[in-house]
Tab-separated table of C-alpha atoms in Angstrom:
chain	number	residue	atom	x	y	z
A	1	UNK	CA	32.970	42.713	65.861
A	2	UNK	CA	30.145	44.722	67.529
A	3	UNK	CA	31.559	47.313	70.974
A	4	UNK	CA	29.740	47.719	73.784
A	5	UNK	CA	30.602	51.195	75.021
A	6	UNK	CA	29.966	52.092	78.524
A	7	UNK	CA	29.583	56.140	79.809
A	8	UNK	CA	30.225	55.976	83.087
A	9	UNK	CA	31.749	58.039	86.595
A	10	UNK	CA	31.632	58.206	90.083
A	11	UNK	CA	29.724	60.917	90.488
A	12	UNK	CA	26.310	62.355	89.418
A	13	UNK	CA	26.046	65.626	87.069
A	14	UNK	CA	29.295	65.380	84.873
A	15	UNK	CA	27.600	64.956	82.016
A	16	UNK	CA	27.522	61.296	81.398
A	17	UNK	CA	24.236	61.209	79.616
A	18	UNK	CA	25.071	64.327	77.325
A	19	UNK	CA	28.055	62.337	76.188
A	20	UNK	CA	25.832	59.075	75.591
A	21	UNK	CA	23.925	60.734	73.466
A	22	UNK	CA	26.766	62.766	71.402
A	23	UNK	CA	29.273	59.881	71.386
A	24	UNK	CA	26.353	57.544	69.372
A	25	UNK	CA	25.382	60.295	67.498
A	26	UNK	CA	28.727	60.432	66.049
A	27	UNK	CA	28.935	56.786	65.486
A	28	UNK	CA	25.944	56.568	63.699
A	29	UNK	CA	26.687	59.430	61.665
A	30	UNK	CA	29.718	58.193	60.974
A	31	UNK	CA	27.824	55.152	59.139
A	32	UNK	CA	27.638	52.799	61.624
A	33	UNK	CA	24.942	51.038	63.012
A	34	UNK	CA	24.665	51.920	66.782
A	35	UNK	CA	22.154	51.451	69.616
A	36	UNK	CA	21.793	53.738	73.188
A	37	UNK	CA	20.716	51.893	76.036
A	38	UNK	CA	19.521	53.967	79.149
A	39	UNK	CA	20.542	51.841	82.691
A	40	UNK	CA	19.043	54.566	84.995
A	41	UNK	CA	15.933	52.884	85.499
A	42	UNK	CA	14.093	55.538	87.491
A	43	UNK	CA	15.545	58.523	86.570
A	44	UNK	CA	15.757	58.579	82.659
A	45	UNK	CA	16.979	61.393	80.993
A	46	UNK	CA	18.647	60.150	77.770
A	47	UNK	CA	14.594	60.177	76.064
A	48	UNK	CA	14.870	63.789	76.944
A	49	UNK	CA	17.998	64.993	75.559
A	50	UNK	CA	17.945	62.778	72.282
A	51	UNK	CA	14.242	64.658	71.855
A	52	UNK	CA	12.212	61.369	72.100
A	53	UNK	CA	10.143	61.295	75.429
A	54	UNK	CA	6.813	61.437	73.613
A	55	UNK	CA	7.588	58.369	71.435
A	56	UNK	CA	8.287	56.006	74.544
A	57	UNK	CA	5.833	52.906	74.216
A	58	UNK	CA	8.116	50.644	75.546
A	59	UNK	CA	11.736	50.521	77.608
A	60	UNK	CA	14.715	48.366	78.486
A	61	UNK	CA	12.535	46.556	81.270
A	62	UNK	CA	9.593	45.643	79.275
A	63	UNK	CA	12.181	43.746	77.169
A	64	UNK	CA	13.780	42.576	79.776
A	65	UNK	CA	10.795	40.763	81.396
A	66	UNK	CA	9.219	39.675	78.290
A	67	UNK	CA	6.873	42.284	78.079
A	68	UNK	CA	7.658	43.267	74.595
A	69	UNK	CA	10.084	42.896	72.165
A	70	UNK	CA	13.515	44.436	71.308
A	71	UNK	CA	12.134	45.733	68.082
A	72	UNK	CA	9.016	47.274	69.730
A	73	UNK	CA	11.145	49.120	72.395
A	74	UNK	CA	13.517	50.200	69.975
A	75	UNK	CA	13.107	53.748	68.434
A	76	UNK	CA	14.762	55.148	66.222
A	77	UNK	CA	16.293	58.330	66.002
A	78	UNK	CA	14.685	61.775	64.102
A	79	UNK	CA	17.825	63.059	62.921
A	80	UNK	CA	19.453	59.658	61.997
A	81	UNK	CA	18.433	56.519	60.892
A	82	UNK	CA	21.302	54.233	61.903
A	83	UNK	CA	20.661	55.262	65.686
A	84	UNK	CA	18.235	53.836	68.067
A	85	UNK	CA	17.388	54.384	71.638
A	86	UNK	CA	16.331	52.306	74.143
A	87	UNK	CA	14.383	54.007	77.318
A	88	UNK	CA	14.859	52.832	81.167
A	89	UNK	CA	11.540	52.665	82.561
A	90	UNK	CA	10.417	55.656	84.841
A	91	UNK	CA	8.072	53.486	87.175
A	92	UNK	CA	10.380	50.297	87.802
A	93	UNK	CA	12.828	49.652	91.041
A	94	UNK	CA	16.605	49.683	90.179
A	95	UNK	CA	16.107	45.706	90.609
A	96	UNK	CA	14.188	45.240	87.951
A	97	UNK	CA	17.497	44.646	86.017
A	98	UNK	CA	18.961	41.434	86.242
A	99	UNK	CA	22.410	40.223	84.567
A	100	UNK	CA	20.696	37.311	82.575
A	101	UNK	CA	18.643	39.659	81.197
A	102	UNK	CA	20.714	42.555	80.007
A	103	UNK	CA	23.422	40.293	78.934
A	104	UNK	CA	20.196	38.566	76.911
A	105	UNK	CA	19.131	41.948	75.305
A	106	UNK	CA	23.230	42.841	74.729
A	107	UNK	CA	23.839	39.597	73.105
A	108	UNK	CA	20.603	40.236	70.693
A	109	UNK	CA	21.651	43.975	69.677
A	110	UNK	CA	24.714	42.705	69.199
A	111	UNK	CA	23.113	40.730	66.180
A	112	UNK	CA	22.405	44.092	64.303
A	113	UNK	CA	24.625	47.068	65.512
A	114	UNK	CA	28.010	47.736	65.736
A	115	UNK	CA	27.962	49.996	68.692
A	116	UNK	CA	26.033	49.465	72.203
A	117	UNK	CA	26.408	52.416	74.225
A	118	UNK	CA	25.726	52.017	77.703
A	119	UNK	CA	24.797	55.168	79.586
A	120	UNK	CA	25.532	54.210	83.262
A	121	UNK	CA	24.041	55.738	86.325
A	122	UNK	CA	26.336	57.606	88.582
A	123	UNK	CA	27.462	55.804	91.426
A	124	UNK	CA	28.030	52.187	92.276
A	125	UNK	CA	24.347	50.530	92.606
A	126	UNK	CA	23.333	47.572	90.547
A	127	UNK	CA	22.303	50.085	87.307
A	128	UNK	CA	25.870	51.179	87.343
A	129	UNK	CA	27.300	47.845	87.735
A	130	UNK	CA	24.988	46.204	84.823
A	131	UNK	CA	26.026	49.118	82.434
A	132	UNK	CA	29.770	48.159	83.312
A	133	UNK	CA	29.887	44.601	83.885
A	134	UNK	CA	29.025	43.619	80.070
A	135	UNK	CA	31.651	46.826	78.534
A	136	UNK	CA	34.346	46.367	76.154
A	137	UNK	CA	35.107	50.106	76.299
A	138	UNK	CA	34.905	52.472	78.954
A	139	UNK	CA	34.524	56.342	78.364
A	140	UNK	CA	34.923	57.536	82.053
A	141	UNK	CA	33.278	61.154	82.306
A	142	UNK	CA	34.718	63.372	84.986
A	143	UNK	CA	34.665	66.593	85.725
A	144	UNK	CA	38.282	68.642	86.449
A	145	UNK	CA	37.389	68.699	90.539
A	146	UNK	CA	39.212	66.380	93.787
A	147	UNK	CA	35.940	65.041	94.375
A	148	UNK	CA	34.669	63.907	90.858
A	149	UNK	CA	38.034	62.430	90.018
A	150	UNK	CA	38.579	60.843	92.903
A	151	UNK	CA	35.387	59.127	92.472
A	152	UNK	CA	36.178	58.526	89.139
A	153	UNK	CA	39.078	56.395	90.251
A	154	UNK	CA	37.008	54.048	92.435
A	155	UNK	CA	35.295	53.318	89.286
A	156	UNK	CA	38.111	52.138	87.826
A	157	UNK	CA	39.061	49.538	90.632
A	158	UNK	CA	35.436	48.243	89.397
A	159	UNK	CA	35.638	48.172	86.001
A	160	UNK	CA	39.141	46.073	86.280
A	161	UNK	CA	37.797	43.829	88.690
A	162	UNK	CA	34.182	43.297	88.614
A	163	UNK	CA	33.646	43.119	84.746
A	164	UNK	CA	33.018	40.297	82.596
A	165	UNK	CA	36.144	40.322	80.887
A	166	UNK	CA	38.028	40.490	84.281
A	167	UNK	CA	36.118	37.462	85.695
A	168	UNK	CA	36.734	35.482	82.244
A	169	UNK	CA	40.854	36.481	82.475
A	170	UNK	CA	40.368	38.332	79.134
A	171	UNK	CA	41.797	41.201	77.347
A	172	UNK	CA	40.759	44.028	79.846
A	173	UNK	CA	38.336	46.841	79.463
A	174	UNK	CA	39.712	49.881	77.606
A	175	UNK	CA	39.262	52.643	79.171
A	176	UNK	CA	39.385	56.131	78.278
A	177	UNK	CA	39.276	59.913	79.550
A	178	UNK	CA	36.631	62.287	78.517
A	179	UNK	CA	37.359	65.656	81.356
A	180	UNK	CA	33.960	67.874	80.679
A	181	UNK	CA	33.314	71.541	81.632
A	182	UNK	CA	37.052	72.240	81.203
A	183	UNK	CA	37.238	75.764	81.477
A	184	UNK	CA	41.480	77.124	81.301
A	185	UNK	CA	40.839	80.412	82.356
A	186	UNK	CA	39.993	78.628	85.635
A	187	UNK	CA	42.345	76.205	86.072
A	188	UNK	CA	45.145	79.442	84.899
A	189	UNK	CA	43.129	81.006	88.416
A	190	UNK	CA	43.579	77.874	90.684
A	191	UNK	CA	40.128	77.124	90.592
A	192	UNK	CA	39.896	73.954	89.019
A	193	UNK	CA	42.367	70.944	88.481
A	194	UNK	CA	44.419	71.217	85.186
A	195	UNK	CA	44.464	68.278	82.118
A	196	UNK	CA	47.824	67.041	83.474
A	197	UNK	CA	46.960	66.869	87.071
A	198	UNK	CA	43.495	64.742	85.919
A	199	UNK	CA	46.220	62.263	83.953
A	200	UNK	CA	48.613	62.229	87.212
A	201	UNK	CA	45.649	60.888	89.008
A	202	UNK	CA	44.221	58.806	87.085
A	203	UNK	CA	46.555	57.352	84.132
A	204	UNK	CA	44.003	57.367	81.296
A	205	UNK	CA	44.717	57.739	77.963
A	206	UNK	CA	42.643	60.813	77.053
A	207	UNK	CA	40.413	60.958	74.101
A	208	UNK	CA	38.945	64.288	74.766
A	209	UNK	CA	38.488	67.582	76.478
A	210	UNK	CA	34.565	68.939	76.635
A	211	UNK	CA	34.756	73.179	77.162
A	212	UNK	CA	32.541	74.543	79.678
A	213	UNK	CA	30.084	75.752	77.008
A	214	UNK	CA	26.222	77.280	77.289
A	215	UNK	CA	25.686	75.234	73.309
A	216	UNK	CA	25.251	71.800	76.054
A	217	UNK	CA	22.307	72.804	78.536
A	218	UNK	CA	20.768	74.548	75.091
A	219	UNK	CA	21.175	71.409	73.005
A	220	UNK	CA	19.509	69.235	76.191
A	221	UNK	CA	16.887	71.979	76.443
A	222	UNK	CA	16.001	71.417	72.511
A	223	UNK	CA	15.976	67.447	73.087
A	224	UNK	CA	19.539	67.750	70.428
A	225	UNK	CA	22.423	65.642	70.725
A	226	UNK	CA	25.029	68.490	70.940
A	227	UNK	CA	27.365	66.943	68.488
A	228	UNK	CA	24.764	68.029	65.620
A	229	UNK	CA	26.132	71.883	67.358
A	230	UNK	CA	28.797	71.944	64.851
A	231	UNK	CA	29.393	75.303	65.155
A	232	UNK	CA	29.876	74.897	68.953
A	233	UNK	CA	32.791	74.413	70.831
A	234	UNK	CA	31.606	71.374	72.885
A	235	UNK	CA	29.900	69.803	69.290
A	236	UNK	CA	33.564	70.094	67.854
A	237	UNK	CA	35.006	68.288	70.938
A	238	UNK	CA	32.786	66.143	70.584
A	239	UNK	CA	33.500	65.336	67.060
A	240	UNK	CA	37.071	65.445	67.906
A	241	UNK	CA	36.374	62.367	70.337
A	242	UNK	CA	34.567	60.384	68.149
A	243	UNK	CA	37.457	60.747	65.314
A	244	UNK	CA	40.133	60.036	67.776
A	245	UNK	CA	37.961	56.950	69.278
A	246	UNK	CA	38.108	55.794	65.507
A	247	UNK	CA	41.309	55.303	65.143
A	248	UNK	CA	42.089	59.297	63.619
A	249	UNK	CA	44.610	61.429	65.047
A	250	UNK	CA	43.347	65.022	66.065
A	251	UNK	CA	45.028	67.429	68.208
A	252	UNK	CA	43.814	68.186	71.103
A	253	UNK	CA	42.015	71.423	70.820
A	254	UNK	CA	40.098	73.869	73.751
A	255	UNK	CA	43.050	72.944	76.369
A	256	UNK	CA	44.781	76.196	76.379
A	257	UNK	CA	43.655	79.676	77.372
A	258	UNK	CA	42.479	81.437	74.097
A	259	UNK	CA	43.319	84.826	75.395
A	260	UNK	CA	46.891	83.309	76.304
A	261	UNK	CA	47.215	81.431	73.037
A	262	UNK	CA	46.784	85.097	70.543
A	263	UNK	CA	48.970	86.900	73.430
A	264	UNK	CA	51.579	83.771	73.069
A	265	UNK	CA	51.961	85.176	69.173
A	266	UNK	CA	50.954	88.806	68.991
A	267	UNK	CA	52.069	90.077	72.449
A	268	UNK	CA	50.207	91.546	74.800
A	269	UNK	CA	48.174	95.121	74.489
């Protein structure tokens, strides 16, 4: 049966769309079949990071309002060809998405791919809602801050009760944990909020821990999914997240203080 997948927070700039992008990556190179749909009509970014601005013909709204077809708006990834993106328009109002019509275009992909990942705007608007409303998973991105948790949380109160599983009294969403820009040399310093006291908050199961790593604005820069960074830390969490999403079990790896980890074993100098 074909997942949607939706990327989602509370807040803006904790790397929701940098996880869209890596998290189908991985699916697709994993061998399956899997489309990325970009809600944030407006404001698109996804184009940018999966390097495919200057290919943009069509987008999700064209589709939408019969303007072109799925298949015209589709493109298709450069570094794999079991991906495909589709664009939010730059030029439309937030409005032009309507439920009939992304649960139209949802129920068509869902003819031909076995993942639809959904990367949400931040916030609560009608974008964010649409992304959500149709989800069968939820990856909720947040950063290891009050604010961005807490936020976070709210989101879950929507995604229980203002989903399309929730209004049908089926199985609920499942939802899921991904804490980015994790650095434990700060949270050792007080400065940000520790693994454990994101879990306290907000009871997630969590599939994954992104490192606060310089290999993510670089692979945005270079319009790279950074998942295809294999030799980076945040491309091996990555990896780590889709392997664990697919039923593998991984420890959890760039949670502890390196420095603290070798002095743990060989003492300190």
């Amino acid at each position: 049966m074909p997942r949607i997948i939706v990327v989602t927070s509370g807040k803006g700039g904790v790397g929701k769309t940098t996880t869209s992008a890596a998290i189908a990556m991985g699916l697709a190179k994993k061998g399956h079949k899997t489309a990325v749909i970009d809600f944030d009509v407006g404001l698109r970014n996804l184009d940018l990071i999966m390097g495919c601005e200057r290919r943009v013909v069509y987008d999700f709204v064209n589709v939408i309002n019969g303007e072109a077809t799925l298949n015209q708006a589709l493109i298709r990834d450069k570094n794999c060809n079991l991906l495909y993106i589709l664009p939010a328009s730059q030029t439309r109002d937030k409005d032009a998405l309507s439920q009939e019509g992304v649960g139209r275009v949802l129920d068509e992909l869902k003819k031909d791919f076995k993942y639809i990942v959904c990367d949400s705007p931040a916030g609560i608007e009608k974008g964010a809602h649409l992304a959500m409303y149709f989800a069968d998973d939820a990856f909720v991105v947040t950063n290891p801050e009050v604010s961005s948790v807490r936020d976070s949380d709210r989101m879950l109160g929507i995604l229980a009760s203002k989903s399309r599983r929730a209004e049908q009294n089926d199985e609920p969403i499942k939802e899921y944990l991904l804490l980015t820009r994790y650095s434990p040399e700060r949270v050792k310093l007080g400065e940000m909020l520790s693994v454990d006291d994101v879990q306290d908050i907000l009871s997630l199961h969590l599939l994954g821990v992104i490192p606060e790593s310089k290999s993510v604005l670089n692979a945005s820069n270079s319009g790279t999914p950074v998942i295809l960074d294999e030799k980076s830390d945040a491309g091996q969490a990555y990896a780590d997240i889709i392997a664990r999403y697919l039923g593998e079990n991984r420890p959890h790896r760039f949670i502890e203080d390196k420095k603290g980890f070798f002095r743990k074993f060989f003492g300190s100098r």
